[in-house]
Amino acid sequence: MQTSDTSNEGPPKGLGPLAKREMRFAYLLLLPTFLIVLSVVLFPLIANVWISFKPVTLGDLRAPAILANERLMGDLAAAGDEADIRYRARNSSRKSAIADVVFTDTIPDSLSILTVDDRCVSDGPLLRCDLGDYAPGQREDIIVRVAASQAFIDAPDDIKDTKPAFTFEPENILTNGDFTLDNFRRVFNASDFWPVLWASMYYTIAGTVGALVMGLFAAQLMNITFGGRAFLRGLFLSPYVAPVIAVALAWVLLLDPGPGGTLNALLIQLGVIDGPISFLGQRAVEINLLGLSFDFPVALTVVIIFEIWRYFPLAMLFILARMQSVSTDIYEAAEIDGATPLQQFRFISLPQLMGIMAVLFLLRFIWTFNKFDDIFLLTGGAAGTRTLTVNVYEQAFAVSNLGAGAAVAVVVFFVLLCFSVIFFKFSPEDDA
Amino acid sequence: MSRFGNIFYLSVLFGALWGAIWAIIITLLALFISGLTFQPQVTAGVIAGVVAAALLVSQPMAKRTLGMRVLAGLAFLLVLVLASGAQPMGLPLDSYSAGQLVFTVLMAVVTVQSIHLTCGNLGPGHEKRYNVEVLCLRFIKGFGLVSFTIAVALPFFVMVMMSLKNQQLLLSNPLDFSIDFGQGFTALFRSYIELFTQYHFGTYLMNSALVSVATVAITLFFAVPGAYAVARLRFPGQNLLSRSILLIYMVPMIVLVIPLYAIFSQLGMRNTLWGLLFVYPATTIPVALYMLQGYFRGIPAELEEAGLMDGLTRLNVIRKITLPLALPALASVALYVFMIAWNEFLFAFMFLDNVDLFTLSRGIAELNSSEVPRQHLMAGAVIATVPVLALFLWFERFLVAGLTAGSVKG
């Protein structure tokens, strides 16, 4: 429509007016999404990198302020007596400076101002001082000499009736020019950096593979018809649907080694163990196998079992959906050819499921790596269960060093970026 | 060909295993319900299972009638009682007699039924590999169903039961989940009542509902136009966008927490529900957009083109044609987003300090201290779980369709 016959250049270049309108409309529809994702995801990501290079602790987030008090120094017994009003001002922060401190106050009418500090000007009862910049923790006195009038002696005004007012530009600890590499140095030099990374990888790989295998198994169970199947499917999905805090705390009480712990009491009653096991508090137990002894991580394994328990339903759901879309003809043909059930599973079902399993593996791998709540609620990162994500919290909020936490977060993000590159390289085309 | 072949021997083996499994499970069930110290008699269960299986499977297919199964069940009972020295559940028969009778009969019924379902139409003689595999797989699947059910249900069972007990009873006998219905409604549900009267759970419930519903509304409001644009309109970067939506989805929340905490603290938005209403939609919009664009692509474009031809504007086409057709998709996305917002823990935990603003997740985290008795903690967990689970089970079909259609978010 937009091309005329006179053009002999072939198809039109660029977008025609209709296409342009469509494009503008599309961008308009996407704009709100862009804005919110930009402000809550992309901007914080960059801000996180920024913070990781700054010496910021949790306490620094409270903006610095000028704290001041005023006091009348000297005796005003008769009219004409002189005294000092002393203002004592202090920068509340020991770390950040405050710029452009200006303070104003009103001196009662009954007192007349005689001399003022160099930086101040007085206009009748009004006092205004330009105090310049305050270094971190700086304090100083501002003295104003006043003389009393008869009115003051008769009915003394309290100079504190009018509070001194300050205006100032607090330096923002997040936006100032202080940068440091200490955060990264601290993270990489920490004695537990490699154990934390190892725990992360072990948790991610074992959790992902476990959830996938259990999901595959559960999907095989749900694929047979029997009474109560719908009910069981709902039940099997509930670990995934229930709030993480509810199920995590139920597990904590279930595994409690103290009196009242259900599982320990149960195992003792069954005669499986002699004394209670601290499932979530014991770092490792030594196991001897064929003369080789190695440390088996207890708490980390229990946390992984929880992860599998919570996420196998998701794998089950997807594998089940894929299995039900496979046509039955192929199984009937195999049946006629005399393939046994295991052979049918191995040579028909499994190859059909490989695609969805690969996608699930990659996605679950990344989300398991990102997981924070589960471990945090079960162990708080104790007993060898501190993964990188728990370490972010630990550094930033338990040790109160925001900068170090952000540095760990940067490490998390980099490891993730590597995974994502791999994911996009191997991503099958039919992942929807 | 002898009368008894490999199928018979395998069946006897599975009979032994079923006998052991059900001896343990039913005895523990009795233990939970009665609070008495029952002890599973595994060996007796194995022997009784062997006898019952041998009796049942030695018969040819046609003779395994209901009467035959009852006979096998009676044999199971008899052998169980004899082999355990008249203590089929580890306690003398005169304590809790009626209960023991019920539970041992139940044990016999489920064991014989399990054996019957496992061996089903397979005779006692020799069979080829195909039927051997069928038999073994039946046992493995049955065992899988039982163990999955127990593993999934146990934490929920403990959660509900603990919320109805009190701390002293729990500490003195942690396996006693017997419920005393005689104590009346208020005594039974005391923890729940106290949570609502003394621990502000009414407020938390309101806050959670408010935040979740508002998150759903905001998410749909943002994601519907966006998804429509990605699915239907042509513009440069369309392909890139529909792929990179999933990338955003992989950014770990923990990486966003520190900067958002710092910035929201300085803006005074941290300890507010507005802060949550800003963060939650940002995490759910990409998911919702991705799921919805999949649905929108499935709606025939001709319907919309007809609308356009008839003079509707694009917005009206979306409103009057696309959205009504995508209603099931909207419902599933809404449910899914509701679930994410309702269950969200990290940001609620980091942002909220003020008791009046707590969501349920944050409120329960507050109960998690040694000063608060356990039954309160578990009652809180039940209060948080029931609404989302009920909603999910009610609309399961929608949610399952929605989950599998576009998202795998964890």
CSV table of N, CA and C in Angstrom, one decimal, chain A residues 2 11-16 19-20:
chain,number,residue,atom,x,y,z
A,2,GLN,N,2.0,1.1,0.8
A,2,GLN,CA,2.8,2.3,0.9
A,2,GLN,C,3.8,2.5,-0.2
A,11,PRO,N,11.6,-4.0,-3.0
A,11,PRO,CA,10.7,-3.9,-1.8
A,11,PRO,C,11.2,-2.6,-1.1
A,12,PRO,N,10.2,-2.0,-0.3
A,12,PRO,CA,10.5,-0.8,0.4
A,12,PRO,C,11.6,-1.1,1.5
A,13,LYS,N,12.4,0.0,1.7
A,13,LYS,CA,13.4,-0.2,2.8
A,13,LYS,C,12.8,0.4,4.1
A,14,GLY,N,13.2,-0.1,5.2
A,14,GLY,CA,12.7,0.5,6.5
A,14,GLY,C,11.2,0.1,6.7
A,15,LEU,N,10.6,0.8,7.6
A,15,LEU,CA,9.3,0.5,8.0
A,15,LEU,C,8.3,1.5,7.4
A,16,GLY,N,7.2,1.0,6.9
A,16,GLY,CA,6.2,1.9,6.4
A,16,GLY,C,5.4,2.5,7.6
A,19,ALA,N,3.5,0.1,9.8
A,19,ALA,CA,4.4,-0.7,10.6
A,19,ALA,C,5.0,0.1,11.7
A,20,LYS,N,5.2,1.4,11.4
A,20,LYS,CA,5.8,2.3,12.4
A,20,LYS,C,4.8,2.5,13.5
